[in-house]
Amino acid sequence: MDEGLTVQVLEQIAGLEDRPRRVLILDSVLDDTLKLNAESIFNRAAADGDEIELRTV
């Protein structure tokens, strides 16, 4: 939930061996592009069989 979130960090989260089932991100640190990237990255993880739900707060 920290500011400075990057696509690389999101990819690392999605690439964890023990992936989280839900990721919470502060809405204030997401611009539209980063949110779309996060959804895309987590959807790719779901294609591997591990769904990651993205929630913004």
Tab-separated table of N, CA, C and O in Angstrom:
chain	number	residue	atom	x	y	z
A	1	MET	N	0.823	-1.187	0.000
A	1	MET	CA	0.000	0.000	0.000
A	1	MET	C	0.870	1.255	0.000
A	1	MET	O	0.382	2.332	0.214
A	2	ASP	N	2.120	1.093	-0.260
A	2	ASP	CA	3.065	2.192	-0.204
A	2	ASP	C	3.077	2.981	-1.501
A	2	ASP	O	2.878	2.436	-2.582
A	3	GLU	N	3.323	4.289	-1.403
A	3	GLU	CA	3.488	5.102	-2.604
A	3	GLU	C	4.771	4.672	-3.305
A	3	GLU	O	5.676	4.114	-2.707
A	4	GLY	N	4.842	4.941	-4.609
A	4	GLY	CA	6.000	4.531	-5.377
A	4	GLY	C	5.839	3.148	-5.985
A	4	GLY	O	6.806	2.538	-6.425
A	5	LEU	N	4.623	2.653	-6.015
A	5	LEU	CA	4.335	1.336	-6.575
A	5	LEU	C	4.660	1.341	-8.069
A	5	LEU	O	4.344	2.289	-8.774
A	6	THR	N	5.312	0.280	-8.535
A	6	THR	CA	5.686	0.181	-9.942
A	6	THR	C	5.171	-1.118	-10.542
A	6	THR	O	4.768	-2.033	-9.821
A	7	VAL	N	5.211	-1.170	-11.870
A	7	VAL	CA	4.829	-2.382	-12.586
A	7	VAL	C	5.732	-3.536	-12.157
A	7	VAL	O	5.272	-4.668	-11.994
A	8	GLN	N	7.007	-3.262	-11.937
A	8	GLN	CA	7.943	-4.309	-11.539
A	8	GLN	C	7.550	-4.919	-10.197
A	8	GLN	O	7.649	-6.139	-10.016
A	9	VAL	N	7.099	-4.110	-9.271
A	9	VAL	CA	6.660	-4.619	-7.966
A	9	VAL	C	5.418	-5.488	-8.134
A	9	VAL	O	5.315	-6.565	-7.545
A	10	LEU	N	4.490	-5.047	-8.969
A	10	LEU	CA	3.280	-5.833	-9.217
A	10	LEU	C	3.631	-7.177	-9.845
A	10	LEU	O	3.058	-8.203	-9.480
A	11	GLU	N	4.575	-7.188	-10.773
A	11	GLU	CA	5.006	-8.438	-11.398
A	11	GLU	C	5.672	-9.365	-10.386
A	11	GLU	O	5.495	-10.582	-10.434
A	12	GLN	N	6.432	-8.776	-9.456
A	12	GLN	CA	7.054	-9.599	-8.413
A	12	GLN	C	6.003	-10.229	-7.510
A	12	GLN	O	6.116	-11.387	-7.122
A	13	ILE	N	4.956	-9.465	-7.180
A	13	ILE	CA	3.872	-10.010	-6.362
A	13	ILE	C	3.208	-11.170	-7.088
A	13	ILE	O	2.977	-12.231	-6.513
A	14	ALA	N	2.905	-10.968	-8.371
A	14	ALA	CA	2.243	-12.014	-9.160
A	14	ALA	C	3.147	-13.224	-9.368
A	14	ALA	O	2.665	-14.330	-9.573
A	15	GLY	N	4.464	-13.018	-9.300
A	15	GLY	CA	5.405	-14.105	-9.521
A	15	GLY	C	5.815	-14.865	-8.274
A	15	GLY	O	6.592	-15.816	-8.357
A	16	LEU	N	5.294	-14.458	-7.121
A	16	LEU	CA	5.638	-15.153	-5.885
A	16	LEU	C	5.204	-16.612	-5.947
A	16	LEU	O	4.140	-16.931	-6.498
A	17	GLU	N	6.008	-17.467	-5.390
A	17	GLU	CA	5.659	-18.892	-5.349
A	17	GLU	C	4.365	-19.105	-4.566
A	17	GLU	O	3.505	-19.881	-4.958
A	18	ASP	N	4.240	-18.422	-3.445
A	18	ASP	CA	3.036	-18.489	-2.617
A	18	ASP	C	2.258	-17.184	-2.827
A	18	ASP	O	2.320	-16.269	-2.010
A	19	ARG	N	1.550	-17.103	-3.953
A	19	ARG	CA	0.871	-15.877	-4.353
A	19	ARG	C	-0.266	-15.529	-3.403
A	19	ARG	O	-0.980	-16.403	-2.930
A	20	PRO	N	-0.437	-14.220	-3.172
A	20	PRO	CA	-1.585	-13.802	-2.363
A	20	PRO	C	-2.873	-13.997	-3.147
A	20	PRO	O	-2.876	-13.969	-4.380
A	21	ARG	N	-3.954	-14.205	-2.452
A	21	ARG	CA	-5.255	-14.339	-3.122
A	21	ARG	C	-5.907	-12.983	-3.327
A	21	ARG	O	-6.760	-12.814	-4.168
A	22	ARG	N	-5.483	-12.006	-2.540
A	22	ARG	CA	-6.035	-10.658	-2.641
A	22	ARG	C	-4.918	-9.648	-2.396
A	22	ARG	O	-4.098	-9.826	-1.503
A	23	VAL	N	-4.913	-8.590	-3.208
A	23	VAL	CA	-3.941	-7.510	-3.045
A	23	VAL	C	-4.720	-6.218	-2.828
A	23	VAL	O	-5.609	-5.877	-3.608
A	24	LEU	N	-4.398	-5.513	-1.753
A	24	LEU	CA	-5.013	-4.226	-1.446
A	24	LEU	C	-4.033	-3.113	-1.787
A	24	LEU	O	-2.875	-3.165	-1.374
A	25	ILE	N	-4.520	-2.130	-2.536
A	25	ILE	CA	-3.673	-1.014	-2.935
A	25	ILE	C	-4.438	0.273	-2.673
A	25	ILE	O	-5.633	0.366	-2.979
A	26	LEU	N	-3.737	1.258	-2.127
A	26	LEU	CA	-4.367	2.555	-1.923
A	26	LEU	C	-4.713	3.161	-3.268
A	26	LEU	O	-3.872	3.219	-4.174
A	27	ASP	N	-5.933	3.607	-3.413
A	27	ASP	CA	-6.380	4.210	-4.660
A	27	ASP	C	-5.545	5.443	-5.001
A	27	ASP	O	-5.305	5.728	-6.171
A	28	SER	N	-5.062	6.132	-3.990
A	28	SER	CA	-4.297	7.359	-4.213
A	28	SER	C	-2.934	7.112	-4.868
A	28	SER	O	-2.349	8.037	-5.427
A	29	VAL	N	-2.408	5.883	-4.824
A	29	VAL	CA	-1.110	5.604	-5.453
A	29	VAL	C	-1.262	5.027	-6.856
A	29	VAL	O	-0.272	4.814	-7.538
A	30	LEU	N	-2.502	4.791	-7.287
A	30	LEU	CA	-2.746	4.219	-8.608
A	30	LEU	C	-3.230	5.292	-9.573
A	30	LEU	O	-4.220	5.966	-9.305
A	31	ASP	N	-2.519	5.441	-10.682
A	31	ASP	CA	-3.104	6.213	-11.769
A	31	ASP	C	-3.792	5.209	-12.685
A	31	ASP	O	-3.731	3.999	-12.470
A	32	ASP	N	-4.485	5.690	-13.691
A	32	ASP	CA	-5.257	4.795	-14.554
A	32	ASP	C	-4.383	3.747	-15.229
A	32	ASP	O	-4.753	2.577	-15.321
A	33	THR	N	-3.213	4.153	-15.691
A	33	THR	CA	-2.320	3.236	-16.386
A	33	THR	C	-1.822	2.143	-15.461
A	33	THR	O	-1.820	0.966	-15.827
A	34	LEU	N	-1.406	2.512	-14.260
A	34	LEU	CA	-0.896	1.517	-13.315
A	34	LEU	C	-2.006	0.551	-12.888
A	34	LEU	O	-1.766	-0.647	-12.734
A	35	LYS	N	-3.228	1.054	-12.741
A	35	LYS	CA	-4.342	0.174	-12.370
A	35	LYS	C	-4.620	-0.836	-13.477
A	35	LYS	O	-4.808	-2.023	-13.210
A	36	LEU	N	-4.603	-0.383	-14.732
A	36	LEU	CA	-4.806	-1.305	-15.859
A	36	LEU	C	-3.684	-2.334	-15.931
A	36	LEU	O	-3.923	-3.511	-16.203
A	37	ASN	N	-2.458	-1.890	-15.685
A	37	ASN	CA	-1.326	-2.822	-15.674
A	37	ASN	C	-1.481	-3.848	-14.562
A	37	ASN	O	-1.210	-5.034	-14.767
A	38	ALA	N	-1.901	-3.407	-13.391
A	38	ALA	CA	-2.090	-4.328	-12.266
A	38	ALA	C	-3.137	-5.374	-12.610
A	38	ALA	O	-2.930	-6.574	-12.373
A	39	GLU	N	-4.252	-4.938	-13.181
A	39	GLU	CA	-5.303	-5.883	-13.555
A	39	GLU	C	-4.798	-6.882	-14.584
A	39	GLU	O	-5.073	-8.079	-14.492
A	40	SER	N	-4.039	-6.401	-15.549
A	40	SER	CA	-3.488	-7.276	-16.590
A	40	SER	C	-2.506	-8.293	-16.001
A	40	SER	O	-2.555	-9.482	-16.319
A	41	ILE	N	-1.625	-7.832	-15.141
A	41	ILE	CA	-0.621	-8.706	-14.522
A	41	ILE	C	-1.311	-9.778	-13.677
A	41	ILE	O	-0.959	-10.961	-13.754
A	42	PHE	N	-2.312	-9.388	-12.902
A	42	PHE	CA	-2.995	-10.350	-12.047
A	42	PHE	C	-3.878	-11.293	-12.852
A	42	PHE	O	-4.066	-12.444	-12.470
A	43	ASN	N	-4.403	-10.833	-13.976
A	43	ASN	CA	-5.159	-11.732	-14.856
A	43	ASN	C	-4.245	-12.777	-15.483
A	43	ASN	O	-4.656	-13.931	-15.650
A	44	ARG	N	-3.033	-12.402	-15.826
A	44	ARG	CA	-2.070	-13.384	-16.345
A	44	ARG	C	-1.760	-14.424	-15.280
A	44	ARG	O	-1.607	-15.610	-15.579
A	45	ALA	N	-1.653	-14.001	-14.030
A	45	ALA	CA	-1.406	-14.953	-12.939
A	45	ALA	C	-2.584	-15.911	-12.809
A	45	ALA	O	-2.392	-17.095	-12.542
A	46	ALA	N	-3.796	-15.406	-13.040
A	46	ALA	CA	-4.983	-16.256	-12.959
A	46	ALA	C	-4.964	-17.300	-14.060
A	46	ALA	O	-5.444	-18.415	-13.871
A	47	ALA	N	-4.379	-16.965	-15.207
A	47	ALA	CA	-4.273	-17.926	-16.305
A	47	ALA	C	-3.371	-19.097	-15.908
A	47	ALA	O	-3.505	-20.195	-16.436
A	48	ASP	N	-2.462	-18.857	-14.966
A	48	ASP	CA	-1.588	-19.913	-14.455
A	48	ASP	C	-2.264	-20.727	-13.353
A	48	ASP	O	-1.658	-21.628	-12.782
A	49	GLY	N	-3.506	-20.355	-13.031
A	49	GLY	CA	-4.255	-21.121	-12.049
A	49	GLY	C	-4.369	-20.476	-10.686
A	49	GLY	O	-4.994	-21.026	-9.793
A	50	ASP	N	-3.780	-19.317	-10.497
A	50	ASP	CA	-3.819	-18.646	-9.198
A	50	ASP	C	-4.455	-17.274	-9.341
A	50	ASP	O	-3.809	-16.315	-9.737
A	51	GLU	N	-5.743	-17.189	-9.026
A	51	GLU	CA	-6.444	-15.920	-9.143
A	51	GLU	C	-5.986	-14.971	-8.050
A	51	GLU	O	-5.862	-15.341	-6.877
A	52	ILE	N	-5.705	-13.729	-8.438
A	52	ILE	CA	-5.341	-12.665	-7.494
A	52	ILE	C	-6.380	-11.568	-7.639
A	52	ILE	O	-6.521	-10.991	-8.714
A	53	GLU	N	-7.093	-11.309	-6.571
A	53	GLU	CA	-8.118	-10.270	-6.594
A	53	GLU	C	-7.480	-8.933	-6.248
A	53	GLU	O	-6.768	-8.805	-5.242
A	54	LEU	N	-7.705	-7.927	-7.083
A	54	LEU	CA	-7.194	-6.579	-6.842
A	54	LEU	C	-8.292	-5.758	-6.209
A	54	LEU	O	-9.399	-5.653	-6.745
A	55	ARG	N	-7.983	-5.177	-5.056
A	55	ARG	CA	-8.921	-4.284	-4.373
A	55	ARG	C	-8.222	-2.967	-4.102
A	55	ARG	O	-7.062	-2.946	-3.715
A	56	THR	N	-8.956	-1.894	-4.320
A	56	THR	CA	-8.426	-0.572	-3.982
A	56	THR	C	-9.203	-0.016	-2.808
A	56	THR	O	-10.406	-0.238	-2.678
A	57	VAL	N	-8.491	0.675	-1.936
A	57	VAL	CA	-9.111	1.261	-0.746
A	57	VAL	C	-8.731	2.714	-0.648
A	57	VAL	O	-7.776	3.157	-1.177
